Coordinates of C-alpha atoms in Angstrom, one line a residue:
M1 CA -13.5 20.4 -23.6
D2 CA -16.1 18.0 -21.2
Q3 CA -13.8 16.6 -17.9
T4 CA -14.3 12.9 -19.0
T5 CA -12.8 13.7 -22.4
L6 CA -9.7 15.7 -21.0
N7 CA -9.4 12.7 -18.0
I8 CA -9.0 10.3 -21.2
I9 CA -6.9 12.3 -22.8
V10 CA -4.3 12.9 -19.7
V11 CA -4.6 9.5 -18.6
G12 CA -4.1 8.2 -22.4
L13 CA -1.0 10.0 -22.9
S14 CA 0.2 8.8 -19.4
F15 CA -0.2 5.0 -20.8
A16 CA 1.4 5.6 -24.0
L17 CA 4.6 6.7 -21.9
Y18 CA 4.5 3.5 -19.8
F19 CA 3.8 1.0 -23.1
G20 CA 6.6 3.0 -24.8
I21 CA 8.9 2.0 -22.1
A22 CA 8.1 -0.9 -21.9
I23 CA 8.3 -1.9 -25.6
W24 CA 12.1 0.0 -25.2
A25 CA 13.0 -1.2 -22.6
R26 CA 11.8 -5.1 -23.4
A27 CA 13.4 -8.0 -21.4
G28 CA 15.9 -9.9 -23.3
S29 CA 17.4 -12.1 -20.7
T30 CA 16.5 -13.9 -17.5
S31 CA 18.8 -11.2 -15.7
E32 CA 17.2 -8.3 -17.7
F33 CA 13.7 -9.9 -16.5
Y34 CA 14.5 -10.2 -12.7
A35 CA 17.0 -7.8 -12.3
A36 CA 17.1 -5.3 -15.1
G37 CA 20.8 -6.2 -15.8
R38 CA 22.1 -4.9 -12.8
G39 CA 23.2 -1.8 -13.9
V40 CA 20.6 0.7 -13.1
N41 CA 21.6 3.9 -11.7
P42 CA 21.2 4.5 -7.5
V43 CA 18.8 7.7 -8.1
V44 CA 17.1 6.2 -10.9
N45 CA 16.4 3.0 -8.9
G46 CA 15.4 5.3 -5.8
M47 CA 12.8 7.0 -7.8
A48 CA 11.5 3.8 -8.8
T49 CA 11.7 2.3 -5.5
A50 CA 9.7 5.0 -4.6
A51 CA 7.1 4.1 -7.3
D52 CA 7.2 0.7 -6.3
W53 CA 6.3 1.9 -2.5
M54 CA 4.1 4.3 -2.7
S55 CA 1.3 2.0 -4.1
A56 CA -2.6 2.4 -4.1
A57 CA -2.6 2.3 -0.5
S58 CA 0.1 5.5 -0.2
F59 CA -1.4 7.5 -3.2
I60 CA -5.5 6.9 -3.1
S61 CA -6.2 5.3 0.5
M62 CA -3.8 6.7 3.2
A63 CA -5.2 10.0 3.2
G64 CA -8.8 9.1 3.4
L65 CA -8.2 6.7 6.2
I66 CA -6.6 9.4 8.2
A67 CA -9.0 11.8 6.6
F68 CA -12.0 9.7 8.2
V69 CA -10.2 8.8 11.4
G70 CA -8.3 11.0 12.6
Y71 CA -4.7 11.1 14.2
Q72 CA -4.4 7.5 15.5
N73 CA -4.1 6.5 11.5
S74 CA -0.8 8.9 11.4
T75 CA 0.2 4.9 12.9
F76 CA 0.1 4.1 8.7
L77 CA 3.0 7.2 7.9
M78 CA 5.1 5.9 10.7
G79 CA 4.9 2.2 10.6
W80 CA 5.9 2.8 6.9
T81 CA 8.2 5.1 6.5
G82 CA 9.8 3.5 10.1
G83 CA 9.8 0.1 8.3
Y84 CA 11.5 1.4 5.3
V85 CA 14.5 2.6 7.3
L86 CA 14.7 -0.7 8.8
M87 CA 15.1 -2.5 5.3
A88 CA 17.4 0.0 4.0
M89 CA 19.8 -0.5 6.8
L90 CA 19.5 -4.1 7.9
L91 CA 18.6 -5.9 4.7
A92 CA 18.9 -4.3 1.5
P93 CA 23.0 -3.7 1.5
Y94 CA 23.4 -7.5 2.3
L95 CA 21.1 -9.3 0.5
R96 CA 22.1 -7.4 -2.6
K97 CA 26.2 -8.7 -1.6
F98 CA 24.7 -11.8 -1.6
G99 CA 24.2 -11.6 -5.4
K100 CA 21.0 -13.5 -5.7
F101 CA 17.9 -12.6 -7.8
T102 CA 14.9 -13.2 -5.6
V103 CA 14.3 -13.4 -1.7
P104 CA 13.0 -17.1 -2.1
E105 CA 16.5 -18.1 -3.8
F106 CA 18.3 -16.0 -0.6
I107 CA 16.6 -17.9 2.0
G108 CA 17.1 -21.4 -0.4
D109 CA 20.6 -20.8 0.0
R110 CA 21.5 -19.5 3.0
Y111 CA 19.5 -22.5 4.6
Y112 CA 20.8 -25.0 2.2
S113 CA 17.1 -26.4 1.7
N114 CA 14.7 -26.4 -0.9
T115 CA 11.9 -26.9 1.3
A116 CA 13.0 -23.6 3.1
R117 CA 13.1 -21.9 -0.3
V118 CA 9.8 -23.5 -1.0
V119 CA 7.9 -22.3 2.4
A120 CA 9.6 -19.3 1.2
V121 CA 8.1 -19.3 -1.8
V122 CA 4.5 -19.8 -0.4
A123 CA 5.0 -17.3 2.2
L124 CA 6.2 -14.7 -0.9
I125 CA 3.0 -15.8 -2.9
V126 CA 0.4 -15.3 -0.1
I127 CA 1.7 -11.7 1.2
S128 CA 1.7 -10.3 -2.9
V129 CA -1.4 -11.8 -4.2
T130 CA -2.7 -10.0 -0.6
Y131 CA -1.3 -7.2 -1.5
V132 CA -1.7 -6.6 -5.0
I133 CA -5.6 -7.1 -3.8
G134 CA -5.3 -3.5 -2.9
Q135 CA -3.7 -2.1 -5.9
M136 CA -6.0 -3.7 -8.2
T137 CA -8.5 -2.2 -5.7
G138 CA -7.1 1.0 -6.0
A139 CA -6.6 0.8 -9.8
G140 CA -10.4 0.3 -9.9
V141 CA -11.7 2.9 -8.1
A142 CA -9.5 5.2 -10.2
F143 CA -10.4 3.9 -13.6
S144 CA -14.1 4.0 -12.6
R145 CA -14.0 7.7 -11.8
F146 CA -11.9 8.6 -15.0
L147 CA -14.4 6.4 -17.2
E148 CA -17.6 6.5 -15.0
V149 CA -18.0 3.3 -15.2
S150 CA -18.6 1.0 -12.4
S151 CA -15.6 0.2 -9.7
T152 CA -16.0 -3.4 -11.3
N153 CA -15.3 -2.6 -14.8
G154 CA -12.7 -0.3 -14.0
L155 CA -11.4 -3.1 -12.2
L156 CA -11.1 -5.3 -15.6
I157 CA -9.6 -2.4 -17.5
A158 CA -6.9 -1.9 -15.0
S159 CA -6.2 -5.7 -15.2
A160 CA -6.0 -5.7 -19.0
V161 CA -3.6 -2.3 -18.3
V162 CA -1.0 -4.0 -15.8
F163 CA -0.9 -7.4 -17.9
V164 CA 0.1 -5.8 -21.2
Y165 CA 3.0 -4.0 -20.1
A166 CA 4.2 -5.6 -16.8
V167 CA 4.2 -8.8 -18.4
L168 CA 6.2 -7.3 -21.5
G169 CA 9.0 -5.7 -19.6
G170 CA 9.9 -7.6 -16.3
M171 CA 11.9 -5.4 -14.1
K172 CA 13.6 -3.6 -16.6
G173 CA 10.6 -2.4 -18.2
I174 CA 9.0 -2.0 -15.0
T175 CA 11.9 -0.1 -13.6
Y176 CA 12.4 2.9 -16.3
T177 CA 8.0 3.1 -16.3
Q178 CA 8.2 3.6 -12.6
V179 CA 10.2 6.5 -12.5
A180 CA 7.8 8.0 -15.2
Q181 CA 5.4 7.1 -13.3
Y182 CA 6.7 8.5 -9.9
C183 CA 6.7 12.0 -11.9
V184 CA 3.1 11.6 -12.6
L185 CA 1.9 10.3 -9.1
I186 CA 3.9 13.1 -7.2
I187 CA 3.0 15.9 -9.0
A188 CA -0.4 14.7 -9.6
Y189 CA -0.6 14.5 -5.8
T190 CA 1.1 17.5 -4.7
I191 CA -0.6 20.2 -7.3
P192 CA -4.1 19.8 -5.3
A193 CA -2.6 20.0 -1.7
I194 CA -1.2 23.2 -2.8
F195 CA -4.1 25.0 -4.0
I196 CA -6.3 23.4 -1.1
S197 CA -3.8 24.6 1.1
L198 CA -3.9 28.1 0.0
Q199 CA -7.5 28.4 -0.1
L200 CA -7.8 27.2 3.1
T201 CA -4.6 28.7 5.3
G202 CA -3.0 31.2 2.6
N203 CA -0.1 29.1 3.1
P204 CA 1.4 27.0 -0.7
I205 CA 3.0 24.3 1.4
P206 CA 0.7 21.8 2.9
G207 CA 2.4 20.0 5.9
L208 CA 2.9 23.8 7.2
G209 CA -0.5 25.0 6.2
L210 CA -2.1 21.9 8.3
F211 CA -0.8 24.1 11.4
S212 CA -1.8 27.5 10.4
D213 CA -5.2 29.7 10.9
M214 CA -7.9 29.5 8.8
S215 CA -7.8 32.4 5.9
A216 CA -10.2 35.1 5.8
G217 CA -13.8 34.0 3.5
N218 CA -13.2 30.4 5.0
T219 CA -15.2 28.7 8.2
G220 CA -13.5 29.5 11.6
Q221 CA -11.3 32.2 9.9
G222 CA -8.3 33.5 12.3
T223 CA -8.6 30.1 14.2
P224 CA -6.1 27.0 13.2
L225 CA -6.9 24.5 11.0
L226 CA -7.1 21.5 13.3
V227 CA -8.9 23.1 16.0
T228 CA -11.7 24.5 13.5
L229 CA -11.8 20.7 12.3
D230 CA -11.9 19.2 15.9
G231 CA -15.0 22.0 16.7
L232 CA -17.1 20.7 13.6
L233 CA -16.4 17.2 14.0
T234 CA -17.4 17.1 17.6
D235 CA -20.2 19.3 17.1
L236 CA -21.5 16.2 14.6
G237 CA -21.0 13.6 17.3
F238 CA -17.2 12.2 15.8
S239 CA -14.7 11.9 17.9
A240 CA -12.3 14.8 17.8
Y241 CA -9.7 14.8 14.9
T242 CA -6.7 15.0 16.9
T243 CA -7.8 12.2 19.8
G244 CA -5.9 9.1 19.4
S245 CA -6.7 5.4 20.6
S246 CA -5.4 2.9 22.5
P247 CA -1.8 3.5 22.8
W248 CA -0.7 -0.1 22.6
L249 CA -2.5 -0.8 19.8
M250 CA -1.1 2.1 17.8
A251 CA 2.7 0.8 19.1
L252 CA 1.8 -2.9 17.9
F253 CA 0.0 -1.9 14.5
T254 CA 3.2 0.4 13.7
L255 CA 5.0 -2.3 14.6
S256 CA 3.2 -4.8 12.2
L257 CA 3.6 -1.9 9.4
M258 CA 7.5 -1.4 10.2
I259 CA 8.7 -4.9 10.2
G260 CA 6.1 -6.2 7.4
T261 CA 8.0 -3.2 5.6
A262 CA 11.0 -4.7 5.8
G263 CA 10.0 -7.8 4.9
L264 CA 8.2 -6.9 1.5
P265 CA 9.5 -9.2 -1.4
H266 CA 8.6 -6.5 -4.2
V267 CA 10.8 -3.8 -2.5
I268 CA 13.4 -5.6 -1.5
I269 CA 14.5 -7.2 -4.7
R270 CA 14.4 -3.8 -5.9
F271 CA 17.7 -3.4 -4.1
F272 CA 19.3 -6.0 -6.5
T273 CA 18.9 -4.3 -9.8
V274 CA 22.1 -1.6 -8.8
P275 CA 26.1 -2.8 -9.5
K276 CA 27.0 -2.6 -6.4
V277 CA 26.5 -2.7 -2.5
A278 CA 27.1 1.0 -2.1
D279 CA 24.6 1.9 -4.6
A280 CA 22.0 -0.2 -2.3
R281 CA 22.2 2.2 0.2
W282 CA 22.4 5.2 -1.7
S283 CA 19.5 3.9 -3.7
A284 CA 17.7 3.5 -0.3
G285 CA 18.7 7.0 0.6
W286 CA 17.1 8.8 -2.6
A287 CA 13.9 6.5 -2.0
L288 CA 13.6 8.0 1.2
V289 CA 13.4 11.5 0.1
F290 CA 11.2 10.9 -2.8
I291 CA 9.0 8.9 -0.9
A292 CA 9.2 12.2 1.9
L293 CA 7.6 14.4 -0.5
L294 CA 4.4 12.5 -0.7
Y295 CA 4.5 11.3 3.2
L296 CA 5.1 14.5 4.4
T297 CA 2.1 16.1 2.4
A298 CA -0.8 13.2 3.2
P299 CA -1.3 14.4 6.5
A300 CA -2.2 17.8 5.2
V301 CA -4.2 16.5 3.0
G302 CA -6.4 13.8 4.8
A303 CA -7.6 16.5 7.4
M304 CA -8.2 19.5 4.6
A305 CA -10.2 16.7 2.9
R306 CA -12.3 16.0 5.8
L307 CA -12.7 19.7 6.7
N308 CA -14.2 20.7 2.6
I309 CA -16.7 17.1 3.1
T310 CA -17.9 18.3 6.2
T311 CA -18.2 22.3 5.2
T312 CA -20.0 20.8 2.0
M313 CA -22.2 19.1 3.9
W314 CA -23.1 22.0 6.3
P315 CA -22.6 25.1 4.9
E316 CA -23.5 27.3 7.9
G317 CA -22.2 24.6 10.6
V318 CA -24.6 22.1 12.4
Q319 CA -26.3 25.0 14.0
G320 CA -27.6 26.0 10.3
E321 CA -29.3 23.8 8.0
A322 CA -27.8 20.9 6.2
V323 CA -26.9 21.0 2.6
A324 CA -30.0 21.0 0.2
V325 CA -30.1 18.0 -2.2
E326 CA -30.6 20.0 -5.3
D327 CA -27.6 22.2 -4.3
L328 CA -25.1 18.7 -3.7
P329 CA -21.8 19.6 -5.9
N330 CA -21.5 18.4 -9.2
W331 CA -18.9 16.0 -8.1
F332 CA -21.4 14.0 -6.1
E333 CA -23.4 12.8 -8.9
T334 CA -20.7 12.1 -11.0
W335 CA -19.0 9.6 -8.0
Q336 CA -22.5 8.2 -7.7
V337 CA -22.0 6.3 -10.6
T338 CA -19.6 4.5 -9.2
G339 CA -21.4 3.3 -6.7
L340 CA -18.7 4.6 -4.2
L341 CA -20.3 7.3 -3.0
G342 CA -24.3 7.6 -1.8
V343 CA -26.8 9.7 -0.2
E344 CA -30.4 9.3 1.0
D345 CA -33.0 11.6 2.1
K346 CA -34.5 9.4 4.8
N347 CA -37.0 12.1 6.5
G348 CA -38.1 13.7 3.0
D349 CA -37.1 17.1 4.1
G350 CA -35.0 17.8 0.7
R351 CA -32.0 18.2 3.1
I352 CA -28.8 15.8 3.5
Q353 CA -28.0 15.3 7.1
Y354 CA -24.6 14.0 7.5
Y355 CA -23.5 13.1 11.1
N356 CA -23.0 10.3 13.6
D357 CA -26.5 8.7 14.4
S358 CA -24.8 6.5 17.3
S359 CA -23.5 9.4 19.2
E360 CA -26.5 9.6 22.0
E361 CA -26.0 13.3 22.1
M362 CA -26.8 13.6 18.3
Q363 CA -29.9 11.0 18.5
A364 CA -31.4 13.6 20.9
L365 CA -30.4 16.1 18.6
A366 CA -32.1 14.4 15.9
A367 CA -35.5 13.6 17.2
E368 CA -35.5 17.5 17.8
R369 CA -34.9 18.2 14.7
G370 CA -36.9 15.2 12.7
W371 CA -34.1 13.9 11.2
E372 CA -34.2 9.6 10.8
G373 CA -30.1 8.9 10.7
N374 CA -27.3 10.2 8.9
E375 CA -27.9 10.5 5.1
L376 CA -24.7 10.3 3.8
V377 CA -25.3 6.7 3.6
T378 CA -22.1 5.6 1.3
F379 CA -18.5 7.3 1.1
N380 CA -16.0 4.8 0.1
R381 CA -12.4 6.1 2.1
D382 CA -10.7 5.1 -1.5
I383 CA -12.3 7.9 -3.2
L384 CA -11.1 10.9 -1.5
V385 CA -8.1 12.0 -2.8
L386 CA -9.1 11.5 -6.2
A387 CA -12.2 13.4 -5.6
N388 CA -10.3 16.1 -4.0
P389 CA -9.7 18.6 -6.8
E390 CA -13.7 18.5 -7.0
I391 CA -14.2 18.8 -3.1
A392 CA -12.4 21.7 -3.1
Q393 CA -13.7 22.9 -7.4
L394 CA -10.3 23.3 -9.0
P395 CA -9.8 23.2 -12.2
G396 CA -10.5 20.2 -14.7
W397 CA -7.1 19.7 -15.8
V398 CA -6.3 19.0 -12.1
I399 CA -8.8 16.4 -12.0
A400 CA -7.4 14.7 -15.1
L401 CA -3.9 14.9 -13.8
I402 CA -5.0 13.3 -10.1
A403 CA -6.4 10.6 -12.0
A404 CA -3.4 9.7 -13.7
G405 CA -1.1 10.0 -10.8
G406 CA -3.8 7.3 -8.8
I407 CA -4.0 4.8 -11.8
A408 CA 0.0 5.5 -11.5
A409 CA 0.5 4.6 -7.9
A410 CA -1.5 1.0 -8.4
L411 CA 0.1 0.2 -11.7
S412 CA 3.5 0.9 -10.5
T413 CA 3.3 -1.3 -7.1
A414 CA 1.4 -3.8 -9.1
A415 CA 4.0 -4.6 -11.7
G416 CA 6.3 -4.9 -8.6
L417 CA 4.5 -7.5 -6.6
L418 CA 3.5 -9.2 -10.0
L419 CA 7.1 -9.1 -11.2
A420 CA 8.0 -10.8 -7.4
I421 CA 5.0 -13.5 -7.9
S422 CA 6.4 -15.0 -11.4
S423 CA 10.5 -14.5 -10.3
A424 CA 9.1 -17.2 -7.7
I425 CA 7.5 -19.3 -9.2
S426 CA 9.6 -19.6 -12.5
H427 CA 13.0 -19.0 -10.8
D428 CA 12.7 -20.1 -7.1
L429 CA 10.2 -23.1 -7.8
I430 CA 10.7 -24.0 -11.9
K431 CA 14.2 -23.5 -12.2
S432 CA 15.6 -24.4 -9.1
V433 CA 13.1 -27.1 -7.6
I434 CA 11.0 -28.8 -10.3
N435 CA 13.5 -28.7 -13.3
P436 CA 16.4 -27.4 -13.0
G437 CA 17.6 -27.8 -16.9
I438 CA 15.2 -25.3 -18.4
S439 CA 16.4 -23.2 -20.8
E440 CA 16.8 -19.4 -20.2
K441 CA 13.9 -19.1 -22.9
G442 CA 11.7 -21.4 -21.2
E443 CA 12.0 -19.8 -17.6
L444 CA 10.9 -16.5 -18.9
V445 CA 8.2 -18.2 -20.9
A446 CA 7.1 -19.7 -17.4
A447 CA 7.6 -16.6 -15.8
R448 CA 5.6 -14.4 -18.0
I449 CA 2.5 -17.2 -17.6
S450 CA 3.1 -17.1 -13.9
M451 CA 2.7 -13.3 -14.3
A452 CA -0.8 -13.4 -16.2
G453 CA -2.2 -15.7 -13.5
A454 CA -0.9 -14.2 -10.9
I455 CA -3.4 -10.7 -12.5
V456 CA -6.0 -13.3 -13.0
L457 CA -6.1 -14.4 -9.4
A458 CA -5.7 -10.6 -8.0
T459 CA -8.3 -9.7 -10.6
W460 CA -11.2 -12.1 -8.9
L461 CA -9.8 -11.4 -5.6
G462 CA -10.3 -7.5 -6.6
L463 CA -13.7 -7.6 -7.1
N464 CA -14.4 -8.3 -3.1
P465 CA -11.4 -7.0 -1.3
P466 CA -11.1 -7.8 2.6
G467 CA -11.1 -3.7 3.1
F468 CA -10.3 -0.1 1.9
A469 CA -6.9 -0.4 -0.3
A470 CA -4.7 0.6 2.6
Q471 CA -6.3 -1.7 5.2
T472 CA -6.0 -4.9 2.8
V473 CA -2.2 -4.0 1.9
A474 CA -1.9 -3.7 5.8
L475 CA -2.8 -7.6 6.1
A476 CA 0.0 -8.0 3.8
F477 CA 2.3 -6.6 5.5
G478 CA 1.2 -8.3 9.0
L479 CA 1.9 -11.6 6.8
A480 CA 5.2 -10.2 5.8
A481 CA 6.4 -9.5 9.5
A482 CA 5.3 -12.7 10.6
S483 CA 6.7 -14.7 8.1
L484 CA 9.9 -13.3 5.7
F485 CA 11.2 -10.5 8.1
P486 CA 12.6 -12.7 11.0
T487 CA 13.7 -15.5 8.3
L488 CA 16.0 -12.6 6.5
M489 CA 17.1 -11.4 10.0
M490 CA 18.4 -14.4 11.2
G491 CA 19.9 -15.5 8.1
I492 CA 21.8 -12.2 7.9
F493 CA 23.0 -11.8 11.5
S494 CA 22.9 -15.5 13.3
K495 CA 25.5 -18.2 12.1
R496 CA 23.9 -20.4 14.4
M497 CA 20.2 -20.6 12.7
N498 CA 19.9 -23.3 10.3
S499 CA 17.3 -24.9 7.8
A500 CA 15.0 -26.4 10.2
G501 CA 14.6 -23.5 12.5
A502 CA 14.0 -21.3 10.1
T503 CA 11.2 -23.6 8.0
A504 CA 9.6 -24.2 11.3
G505 CA 9.7 -20.6 12.3
M506 CA 8.4 -19.6 8.7
L507 CA 5.2 -22.2 8.6
A508 CA 5.0 -21.4 12.5
G509 CA 4.2 -17.4 11.5
L510 CA 3.2 -17.8 8.2
I511 CA 0.3 -20.3 9.2
L512 CA -0.3 -18.5 12.5
T513 CA -1.1 -15.4 11.4
C514 CA -3.2 -17.0 8.5
L515 CA -5.7 -18.4 10.7
Y516 CA -6.1 -15.6 12.6
L517 CA -6.9 -13.3 9.2
F518 CA -9.1 -15.7 7.8
T519 CA -10.8 -16.3 11.1
Y520 CA -12.3 -13.0 11.0
L521 CA -12.1 -12.3 7.1
G522 CA -12.8 -15.2 6.0
W523 CA -10.8 -18.1 4.6
F524 CA -8.4 -16.2 1.7
F525 CA -10.4 -13.7 2.2
I526 CA -13.9 -15.2 0.7
P527 CA -16.9 -13.2 1.8
G528 CA -19.0 -14.9 4.1
T529 CA -16.6 -17.6 5.1
N530 CA -15.0 -15.9 8.3
M531 CA -15.7 -17.8 11.1
L532 CA -15.8 -15.0 13.8
E533 CA -17.7 -11.7 13.2
N534 CA -15.3 -8.9 12.4
T535 CA -15.5 -7.1 15.7
A536 CA -13.5 -5.5 18.4
S537 CA -15.4 -7.5 20.7
N538 CA -14.3 -10.8 19.0
Y539 CA -10.3 -10.1 18.8
L540 CA -8.0 -12.1 20.7
F541 CA -7.0 -9.5 23.5
G542 CA -8.6 -6.7 21.5
I543 CA -6.0 -7.4 18.1
P544 CA -7.3 -6.2 15.0
P545 CA -6.5 -9.0 12.2
T546 CA -4.2 -5.6 10.6
H547 CA -2.1 -5.6 14.1
F548 CA -1.3 -9.0 14.0
G549 CA 2.1 -8.6 12.6
P550 CA 4.3 -8.9 15.1
I551 CA 2.5 -11.5 17.4
G552 CA 3.5 -13.8 14.3
A553 CA 7.1 -12.7 14.0
V554 CA 7.3 -13.5 17.9
A555 CA 6.1 -17.2 17.4
N556 CA 8.3 -17.4 14.1
F557 CA 11.7 -16.0 16.2
L558 CA 10.5 -18.5 18.9
V559 CA 9.8 -21.6 17.0
A560 CA 13.4 -20.9 15.0
Y561 CA 15.2 -20.3 18.2
L562 CA 13.9 -23.6 19.4
V563 CA 14.2 -25.8 16.8
S564 CA 17.6 -24.7 15.9
R565 CA 18.8 -25.4 19.6
V566 CA 18.0 -28.8 19.2
T567 CA 19.0 -29.7 16.0
A568 CA 22.6 -29.7 14.2
E569 CA 24.7 -26.5 12.9
P570 CA 24.7 -25.0 9.7
P571 CA 27.5 -26.8 7.8
Q572 CA 30.8 -24.4 8.4
H573 CA 30.7 -23.0 4.4
I574 CA 27.2 -21.4 5.5
Q575 CA 28.9 -19.8 8.6
E576 CA 31.3 -18.5 6.7
L577 CA 28.9 -17.3 4.2
V578 CA 27.1 -15.3 6.8
E579 CA 30.3 -13.8 7.9
S580 CA 31.0 -12.7 4.8
V581 CA 27.6 -11.4 3.8
R582 CA 28.4 -9.0 6.8
I583 CA 31.4 -7.6 5.8
P584 CA 30.6 -4.0 4.1
R585 CA 32.8 -4.8 0.9
G586 CA 32.7 -5.7 -2.6
A587 CA 29.1 -7.8 -3.8
G588 CA 29.0 -11.1 -5.3
A589 CA 27.9 -11.3 -9.1
A590 CA 24.7 -12.7 -9.7
T591 CA 24.8 -16.3 -9.8
D592 CA 22.2 -18.9 -11.4
H593 CA 21.8 -22.2 -10.8

């Protein structure tokens, strides 16, 4: 059986499972659509939350970014995991106790203001649409590989699949679909990693293999894997894999991801689906266990993949000859079809020289050997995990499995994001502000229409994303850090924070951060509309757009504090409400207006 047929069978079976679950768990009420009827078991919810959380950025893109940048991109791991702990400890139980369906609903009721609610809806939509661009990009990459079509056509197919099962099932369908998707993605991620770790180090546990010696028959046998990798990369003019960047920028980016994580509405709403406050805490604990299975493996996947790619291009090291064009492995030809991988024999010597052609030392060596530049001209980092089994020459069923896993990761998070968007529009705008008398059936129709509109918008933006999947997602974290996180924290822990302060703070954080992103990445991420070139020399105090979230958060806190001090205190019943939310007993039933 050829690889394409095998891919289609494995991925097709996973889709049949997702669609079957969506039909079985079809939402019949607004409570089922928004919060799965508040009846989800904490272990099940933990697994669904892990799938919702481990998006295309985690599954497809994170290891690729770590592989090509090295140690300093471990900030993705530290920030995302640390932020999840923040969310679980400081926000999730209290928001569940409040007993509402959505994040804007909490903000609207806590700050006794429809204006605050609308601003929260706008912030949620900006965050979620930015985030879902990364998911659609990742899904497009996965579809393009397993169907061997262009990444654009892959993106369109992904959009159609998400449309069918997300619009149909709501939170109830998405929850049980995400459980299935978690099982698919974690198996797909760990099996290739175990194979590759065994090949390179003889250790079946990838996280331990990362710190083991290279086994017999491999480049650098008897030498620690990371030492071998550092040596190969420095020989080719790249930075050593274990070298970090500016501690200040690493800390800033980690903080951006942490507080951005804690403010992500599509993950927070998962904690509204359990029966009790205690279940919200247990859900968070189980989710961390399920997340750890992938996150402890990702650094090994990144390092081992970079080592495999480098030894593929230089079978005998840089002292020998580069790989001949006719000896390039089959996976090169397969991925070149997608447009995400490309080689060019610039000097016509029949070989593909891969090296850092901006390094002065390598330029001198290139002149001596007659090279005319790096000939691995395109290597989209989002393909690394999906290509990993082929790079390591693993069996065809493993390749098919990882295609299914990558698609599961992207679709699970995309569905959660789209639900957050549709809930905000139908429940928090239409039901709460525009038309309070709308029927439950009308609200469900509005939710499904708004979800369909969000898919169309995300697809259009995903055709020209502002970066790799994980980089695009990092922008969404910065927006969440600057807008929703401070407002949620102050809403729970400050009785003095009032509606004027919260609204002004959210607007300040959101507008400031959006302007900074759009300055370098284009207005609404549309290519060619940026005001300054996206280069380090142009950044304010050297801060890249992906690192700006904490600056926006500080602006949010400061403006909110100052405005609240010069305006009236919240009403007494609101202050009592805040006090009651912080008492760790009981849980308010979900209420509607």
